[in-house]
Coordinates of C-alpha atoms and ligand atoms in Angstrom, one line a residue:
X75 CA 0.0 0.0 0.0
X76 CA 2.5 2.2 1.1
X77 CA 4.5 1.6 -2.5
X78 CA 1.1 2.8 -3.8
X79 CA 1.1 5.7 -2.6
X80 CA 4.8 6.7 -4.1
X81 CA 3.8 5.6 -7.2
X82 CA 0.7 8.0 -7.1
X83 CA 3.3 10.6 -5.4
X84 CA 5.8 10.1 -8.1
X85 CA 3.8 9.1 -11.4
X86 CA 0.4 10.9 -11.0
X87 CA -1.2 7.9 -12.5
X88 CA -2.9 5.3 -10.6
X89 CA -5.4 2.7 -12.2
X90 CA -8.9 2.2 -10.8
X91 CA -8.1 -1.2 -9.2
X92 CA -5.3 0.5 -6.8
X93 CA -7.1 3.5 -6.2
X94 CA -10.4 0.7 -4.8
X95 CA -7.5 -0.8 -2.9
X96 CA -6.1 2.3 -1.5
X97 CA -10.1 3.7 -0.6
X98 CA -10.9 0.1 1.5
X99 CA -7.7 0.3 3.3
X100 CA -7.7 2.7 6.6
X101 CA -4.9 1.3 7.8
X102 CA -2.7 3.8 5.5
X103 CA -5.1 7.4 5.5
X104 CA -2.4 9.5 7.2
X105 CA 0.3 8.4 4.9
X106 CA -2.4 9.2 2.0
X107 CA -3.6 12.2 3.2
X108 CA 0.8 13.1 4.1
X109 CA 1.2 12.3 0.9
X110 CA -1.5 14.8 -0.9
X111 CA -0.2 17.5 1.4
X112 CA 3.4 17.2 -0.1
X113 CA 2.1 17.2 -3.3
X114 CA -0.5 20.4 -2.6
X115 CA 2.8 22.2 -1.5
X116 CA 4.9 21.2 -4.1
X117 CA 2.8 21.9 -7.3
X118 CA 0.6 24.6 -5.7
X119 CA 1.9 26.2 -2.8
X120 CA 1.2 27.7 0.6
X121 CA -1.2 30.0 -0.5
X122 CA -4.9 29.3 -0.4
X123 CA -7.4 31.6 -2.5
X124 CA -10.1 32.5 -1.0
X125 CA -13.5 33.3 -3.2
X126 CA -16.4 34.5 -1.6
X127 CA -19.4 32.7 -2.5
X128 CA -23.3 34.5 -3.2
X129 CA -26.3 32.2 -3.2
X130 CA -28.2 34.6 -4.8
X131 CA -31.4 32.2 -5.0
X132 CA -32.3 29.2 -3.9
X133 CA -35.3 28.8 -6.3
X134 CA -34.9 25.1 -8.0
X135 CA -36.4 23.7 -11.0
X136 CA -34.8 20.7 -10.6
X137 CA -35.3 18.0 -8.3
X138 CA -32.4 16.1 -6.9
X139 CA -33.2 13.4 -4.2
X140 CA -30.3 14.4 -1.9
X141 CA -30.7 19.0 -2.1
X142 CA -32.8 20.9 0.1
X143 CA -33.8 23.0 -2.7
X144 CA -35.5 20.3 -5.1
X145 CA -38.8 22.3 -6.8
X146 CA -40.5 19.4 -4.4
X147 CA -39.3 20.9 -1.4
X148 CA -42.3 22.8 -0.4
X149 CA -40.9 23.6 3.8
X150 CA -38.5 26.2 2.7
X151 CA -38.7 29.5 2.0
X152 CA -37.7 30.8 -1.2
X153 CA -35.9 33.8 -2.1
X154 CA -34.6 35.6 -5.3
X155 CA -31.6 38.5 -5.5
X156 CA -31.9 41.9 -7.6
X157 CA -29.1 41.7 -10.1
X158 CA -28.5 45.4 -8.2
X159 CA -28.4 43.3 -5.3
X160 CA -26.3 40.2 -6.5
X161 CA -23.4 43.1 -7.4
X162 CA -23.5 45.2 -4.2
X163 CA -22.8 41.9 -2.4
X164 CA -20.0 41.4 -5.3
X165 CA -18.7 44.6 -4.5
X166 CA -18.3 44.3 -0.9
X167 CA -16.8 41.2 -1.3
X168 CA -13.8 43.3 -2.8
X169 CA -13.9 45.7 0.1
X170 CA -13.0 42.6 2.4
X171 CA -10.0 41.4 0.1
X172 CA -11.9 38.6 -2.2
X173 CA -10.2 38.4 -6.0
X174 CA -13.2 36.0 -6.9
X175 CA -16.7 35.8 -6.4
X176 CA -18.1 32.8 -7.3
X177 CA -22.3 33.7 -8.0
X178 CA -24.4 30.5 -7.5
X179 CA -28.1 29.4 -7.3
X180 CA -30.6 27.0 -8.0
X181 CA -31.7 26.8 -11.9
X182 CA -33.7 29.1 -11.6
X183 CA -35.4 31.1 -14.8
X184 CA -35.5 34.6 -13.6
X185 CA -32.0 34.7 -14.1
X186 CA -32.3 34.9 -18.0
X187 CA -28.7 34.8 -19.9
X188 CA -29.5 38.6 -20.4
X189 CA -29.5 38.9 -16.8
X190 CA -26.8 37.2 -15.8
X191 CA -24.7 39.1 -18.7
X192 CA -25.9 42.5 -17.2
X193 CA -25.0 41.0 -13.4
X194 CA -21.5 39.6 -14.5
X195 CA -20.5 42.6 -16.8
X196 CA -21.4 45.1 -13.8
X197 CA -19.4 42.9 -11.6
X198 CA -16.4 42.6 -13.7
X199 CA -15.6 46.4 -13.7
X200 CA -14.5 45.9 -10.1
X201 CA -11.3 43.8 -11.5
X202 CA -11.9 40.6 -9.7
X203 CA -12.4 37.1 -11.4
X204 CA -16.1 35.8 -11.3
X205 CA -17.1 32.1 -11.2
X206 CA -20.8 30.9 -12.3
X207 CA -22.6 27.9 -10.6
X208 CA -25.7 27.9 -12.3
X209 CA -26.5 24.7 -13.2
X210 CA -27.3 23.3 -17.1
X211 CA -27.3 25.6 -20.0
X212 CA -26.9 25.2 -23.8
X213 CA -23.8 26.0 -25.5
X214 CA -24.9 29.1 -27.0
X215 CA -26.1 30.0 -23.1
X216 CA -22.4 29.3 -21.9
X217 CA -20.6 31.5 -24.4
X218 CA -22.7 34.5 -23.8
X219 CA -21.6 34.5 -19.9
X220 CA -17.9 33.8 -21.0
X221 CA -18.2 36.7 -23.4
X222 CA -19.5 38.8 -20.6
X223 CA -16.6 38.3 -18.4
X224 CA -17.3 35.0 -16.1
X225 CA -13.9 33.3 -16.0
X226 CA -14.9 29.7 -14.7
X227 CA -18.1 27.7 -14.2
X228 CA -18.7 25.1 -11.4
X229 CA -21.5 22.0 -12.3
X230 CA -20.5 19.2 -10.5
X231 CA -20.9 15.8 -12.1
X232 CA -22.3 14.3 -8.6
X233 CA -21.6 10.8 -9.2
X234 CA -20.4 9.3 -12.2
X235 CA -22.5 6.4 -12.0
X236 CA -24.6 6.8 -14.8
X237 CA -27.7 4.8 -13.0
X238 CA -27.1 6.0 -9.9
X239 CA -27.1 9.6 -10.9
X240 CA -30.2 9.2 -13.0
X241 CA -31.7 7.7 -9.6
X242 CA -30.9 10.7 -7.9
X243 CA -31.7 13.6 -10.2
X244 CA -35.0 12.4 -11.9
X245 CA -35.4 14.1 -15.5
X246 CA -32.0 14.8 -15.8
X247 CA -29.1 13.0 -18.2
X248 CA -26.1 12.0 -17.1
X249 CA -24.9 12.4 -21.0
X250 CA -25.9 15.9 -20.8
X251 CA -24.2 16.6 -17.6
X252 CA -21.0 15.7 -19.2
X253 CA -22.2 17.5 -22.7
X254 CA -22.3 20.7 -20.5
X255 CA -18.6 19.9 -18.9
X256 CA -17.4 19.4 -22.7
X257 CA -18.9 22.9 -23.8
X258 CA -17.7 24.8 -21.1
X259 CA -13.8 23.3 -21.2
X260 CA -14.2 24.3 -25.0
X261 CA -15.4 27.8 -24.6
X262 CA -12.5 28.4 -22.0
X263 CA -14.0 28.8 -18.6
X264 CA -11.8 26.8 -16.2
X265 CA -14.4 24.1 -15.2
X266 CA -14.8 23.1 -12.0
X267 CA -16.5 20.0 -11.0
X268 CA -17.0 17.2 -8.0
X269 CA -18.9 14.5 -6.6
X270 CA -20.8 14.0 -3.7
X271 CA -19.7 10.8 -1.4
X272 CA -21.9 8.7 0.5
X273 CA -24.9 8.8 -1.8
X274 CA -27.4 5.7 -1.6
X275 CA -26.1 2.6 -3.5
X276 CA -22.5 4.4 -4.6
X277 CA -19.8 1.9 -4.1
X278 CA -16.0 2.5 -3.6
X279 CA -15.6 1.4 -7.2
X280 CA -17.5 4.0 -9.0
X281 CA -16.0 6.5 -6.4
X282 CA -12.5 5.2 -8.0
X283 CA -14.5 6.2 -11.3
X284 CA -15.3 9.9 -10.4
X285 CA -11.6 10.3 -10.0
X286 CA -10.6 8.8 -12.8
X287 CA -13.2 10.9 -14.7
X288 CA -11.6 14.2 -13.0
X289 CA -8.1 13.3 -14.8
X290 CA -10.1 12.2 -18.3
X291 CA -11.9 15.3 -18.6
X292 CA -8.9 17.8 -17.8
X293 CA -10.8 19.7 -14.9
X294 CA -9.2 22.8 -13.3
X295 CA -11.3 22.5 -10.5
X296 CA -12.5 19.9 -8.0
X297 CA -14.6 20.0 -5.3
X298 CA -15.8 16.7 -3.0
X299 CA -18.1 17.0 -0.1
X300 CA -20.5 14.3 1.9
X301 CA -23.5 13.8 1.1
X302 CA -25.6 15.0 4.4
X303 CA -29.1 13.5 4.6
X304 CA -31.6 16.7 4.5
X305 CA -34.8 16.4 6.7
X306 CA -36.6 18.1 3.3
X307 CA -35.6 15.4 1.0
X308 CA -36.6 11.8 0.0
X309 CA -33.8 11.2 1.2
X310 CA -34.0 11.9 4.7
X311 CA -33.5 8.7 6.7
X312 CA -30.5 7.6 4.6
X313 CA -26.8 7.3 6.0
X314 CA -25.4 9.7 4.4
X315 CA -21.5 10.2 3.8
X316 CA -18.3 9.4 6.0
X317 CA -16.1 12.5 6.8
X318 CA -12.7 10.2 6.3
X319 CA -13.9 8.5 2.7
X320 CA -14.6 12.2 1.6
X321 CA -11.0 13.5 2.3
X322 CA -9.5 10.4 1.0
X323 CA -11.6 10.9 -2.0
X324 CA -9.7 14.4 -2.5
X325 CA -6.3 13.3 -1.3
X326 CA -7.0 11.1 -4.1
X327 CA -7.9 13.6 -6.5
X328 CA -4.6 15.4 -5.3
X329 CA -2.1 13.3 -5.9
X330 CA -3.4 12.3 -9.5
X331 CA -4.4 15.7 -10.6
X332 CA -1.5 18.0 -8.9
X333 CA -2.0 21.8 -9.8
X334 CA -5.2 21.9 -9.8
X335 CA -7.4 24.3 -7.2
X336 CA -9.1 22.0 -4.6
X337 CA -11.6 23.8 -1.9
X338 CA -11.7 22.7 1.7
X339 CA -15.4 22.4 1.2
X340 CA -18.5 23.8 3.9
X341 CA -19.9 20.1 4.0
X342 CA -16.7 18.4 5.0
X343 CA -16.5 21.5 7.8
X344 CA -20.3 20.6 8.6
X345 CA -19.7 17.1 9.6
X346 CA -16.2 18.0 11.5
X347 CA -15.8 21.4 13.2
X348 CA -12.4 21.5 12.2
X349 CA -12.7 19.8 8.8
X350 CA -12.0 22.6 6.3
X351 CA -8.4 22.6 8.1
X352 CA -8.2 19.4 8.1
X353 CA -9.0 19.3 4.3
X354 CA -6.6 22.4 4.0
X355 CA -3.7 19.8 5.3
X356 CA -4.7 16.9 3.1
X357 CA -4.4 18.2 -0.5
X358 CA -6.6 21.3 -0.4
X359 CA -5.6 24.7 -1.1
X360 CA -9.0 26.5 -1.6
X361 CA -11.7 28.0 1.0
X362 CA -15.0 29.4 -0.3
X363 CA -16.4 31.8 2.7
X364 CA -20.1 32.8 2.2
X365 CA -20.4 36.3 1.4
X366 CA -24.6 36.2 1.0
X367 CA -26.1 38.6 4.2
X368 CA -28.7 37.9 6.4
X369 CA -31.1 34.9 6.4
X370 CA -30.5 34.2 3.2
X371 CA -27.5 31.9 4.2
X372 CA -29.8 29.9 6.3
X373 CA -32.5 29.6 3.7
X374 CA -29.8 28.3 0.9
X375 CA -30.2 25.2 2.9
X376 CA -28.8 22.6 0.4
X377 CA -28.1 20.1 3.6
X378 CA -29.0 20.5 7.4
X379 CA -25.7 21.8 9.7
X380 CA -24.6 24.4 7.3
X381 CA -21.5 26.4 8.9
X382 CA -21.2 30.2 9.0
X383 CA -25.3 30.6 9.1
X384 CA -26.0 32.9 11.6
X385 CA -22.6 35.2 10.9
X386 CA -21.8 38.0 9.0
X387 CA -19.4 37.9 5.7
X388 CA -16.9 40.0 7.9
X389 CA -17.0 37.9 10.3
X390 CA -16.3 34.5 8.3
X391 CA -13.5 36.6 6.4
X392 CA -11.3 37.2 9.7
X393 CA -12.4 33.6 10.9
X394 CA -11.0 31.8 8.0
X395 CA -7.9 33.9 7.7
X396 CA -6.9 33.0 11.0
X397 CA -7.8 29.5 10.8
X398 CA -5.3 29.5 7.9
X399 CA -2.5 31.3 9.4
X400 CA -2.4 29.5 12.5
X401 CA -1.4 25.9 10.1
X402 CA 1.7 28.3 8.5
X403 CA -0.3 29.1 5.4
X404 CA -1.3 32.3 4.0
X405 CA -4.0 33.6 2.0
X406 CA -3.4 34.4 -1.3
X407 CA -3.9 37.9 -3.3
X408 CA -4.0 36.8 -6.5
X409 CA -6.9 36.0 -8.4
X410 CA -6.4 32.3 -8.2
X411 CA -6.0 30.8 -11.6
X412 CA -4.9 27.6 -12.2
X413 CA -1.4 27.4 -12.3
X414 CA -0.9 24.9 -14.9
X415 CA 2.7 22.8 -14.4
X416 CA 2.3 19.4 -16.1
X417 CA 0.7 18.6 -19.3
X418 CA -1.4 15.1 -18.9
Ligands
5AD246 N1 -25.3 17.1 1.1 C1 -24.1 17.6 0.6 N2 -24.0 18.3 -0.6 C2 -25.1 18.6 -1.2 N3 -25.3 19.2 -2.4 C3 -26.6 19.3 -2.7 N4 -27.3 18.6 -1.7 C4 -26.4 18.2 -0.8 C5 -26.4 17.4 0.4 N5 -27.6 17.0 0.9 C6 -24.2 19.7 -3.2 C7 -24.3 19.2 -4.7 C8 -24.3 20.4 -5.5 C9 -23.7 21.4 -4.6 C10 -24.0 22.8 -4.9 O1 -24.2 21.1 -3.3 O2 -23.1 18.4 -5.0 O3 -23.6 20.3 -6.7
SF4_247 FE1 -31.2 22.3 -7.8 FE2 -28.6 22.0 -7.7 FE3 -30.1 21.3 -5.6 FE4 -30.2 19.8 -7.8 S1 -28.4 20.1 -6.4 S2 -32.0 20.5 -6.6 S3 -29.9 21.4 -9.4 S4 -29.8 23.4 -6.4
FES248 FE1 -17.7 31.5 8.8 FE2 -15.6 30.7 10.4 S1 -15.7 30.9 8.2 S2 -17.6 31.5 11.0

């Protein structure tokens, strides 16, 4: 096992039986997780980039078993952002030091490509980069925003179990989830994407699948959280995900896709109060604070235990920069693009 791991240190290639044997095994996580640290450090850095995230609405067309804002969900309270709104909060996100907002939401219609074009352009002229998570769009759809301005696009492929996702997200296509991912690397955004682990029926297998598909489709991005059971949701009395499987999952991702920006994501830090740090120290280099004010972070309820819901952007902003000094590192002030230093 341990020769597994230098191989994955050393070659950034691992095949899918290996990367199964190295998900069963616990007896090895801290040399896996040592071993995604080193490599975070040595192909990106101390620095982490911060981007401040805006739910800007949590209005849903779509209806995923595991998210507290399925169109089914009918016990939460919905709530849409003025694009006036969307780029004051965008604008004092600068004022605290963010060099990217990332804007995300439910699909939700309001938000016409005219819109967002109007929200983005407006947002650009403050000289930060901006990062869409909007959900499914056509090609033509994409390449407006990137003309616009936006810079990179998050649309996670959740699982890349083809049944499993089609379980999950009824009405939607697993072969039109990776059309979008396809579009948007060929219009230029850096694409972020993900998967959830600890869904119903996923198996350590197709987990070693979703990492494999990270590498095949060149991502720039990657972001890997639990899946936490929502009291909303059909599926409310399942399991849900393990905290340890998640951050091997992205130690994982690390060592076989080196210089690429990983976030120490809110779910992992909702299932272990120190988790993001934890993350931070096992192959991630990104944090994305919430920037959204007032109730609206506890009505983006995607999954119950949501961190940083009854405090104020300011607040998170000095509370994750000390979190990250006090492990050595320091936050970045650059905008955060990938840094690209090995050709796969
Ligand atoms: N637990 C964890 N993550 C969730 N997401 C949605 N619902 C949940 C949940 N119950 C994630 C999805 C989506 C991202 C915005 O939030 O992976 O892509
Ligand atoms: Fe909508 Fe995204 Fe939640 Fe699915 S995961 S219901 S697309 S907000
Ligand atoms: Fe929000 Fe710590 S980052 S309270």
């Amino acid at each position: 096992m341990i020769e597994l791991i230098k191989k994955a240190e050393i070659t950034h290639e691992l095949d899918k039986e290996e990367i199964v044997k190295l998900l069963e095994d616990d007896s090895i996580n801290d040399e896996l997780l040592a071993a995604a640290d080193r490599i975070r450090k040595k192909y990106v850095g101390d620095e982490v980039h911060l981007r401040g995230l805006i739910e800007f609405s949590n209005i849903c067309k779509r209806n995923c078993l595991y998210c507290g804002l399925r169109a089914g969900n009918k016990n939460i309270k919905r709530y849409r952002l003025e694009p006036e709104e969307i780029i004051e909060l965008a604008s004092k996100a600068v004022g605290y030091g963010y060099k990217t907002v990332v804007l995300q939401s439910g699909e939700d219609e309001y938000y016409t490509v005219d819109r967002m074009k109007y929200i983005i352009s407006n947002i650009k002229k403050l000289g930060i980069a901006i990062t869409i998570s909007i959900g499914e769009k056509t090609f033509e759809e994409y390449k407006a925003l990137k003309e616009a301005g936006a810079d990179r696009y998050l649309i996670r492929i959740e699982t890349t179990d083809k049944k499993l996702y089609e379980d999950m997200d009824p009405g939607m296509s697993h072969e039109e989830r990776k059309r979008c991912l396809r579009d948007l690397k060929e219009l230029g955004f850096e694409v972020g994407s993900g998967c959830l682990v600890g869904l119903p029926n996923q198996t350590i297998d197709s987990l070693a699948d979703d990492i494999l598909f990270f590498k095949e489709i060149g991502a720039d991005m990657i972001g890997i959280g639990p899946f936490i059971p929502n009291e909303d949701t059909p599926l409310k009395d399942a399991t849900g995900g393990d905290f340890t499987l998640s951050l091997k999952v992205m130690a994982l991702t690390r060592l076989l896709l080196p210089d690429i920006n990983i976030p120490a994501t809110t779910a992992m830090e909702s299932l272990n109060k120190n988790g993001r740090i934890i993350a931070l120290e096992s192959g991630a280099n990104v944090v994305m604070p919430n920037v959204t004010e007032g109730e609206y972070r506890k009505l983006y309820a995607l999954y119950p235990g949501k961190i940083c819901t009854g405090d104020t952007p300011a607040h998170c902003r000095g509370c994750i920069t000390g979190k990250i000094t006090s492990i050595g590192r320091v936050v970045s002030t650059s905008k955060g693009f990938r840094n690209r230093k090995l050709e796969f």
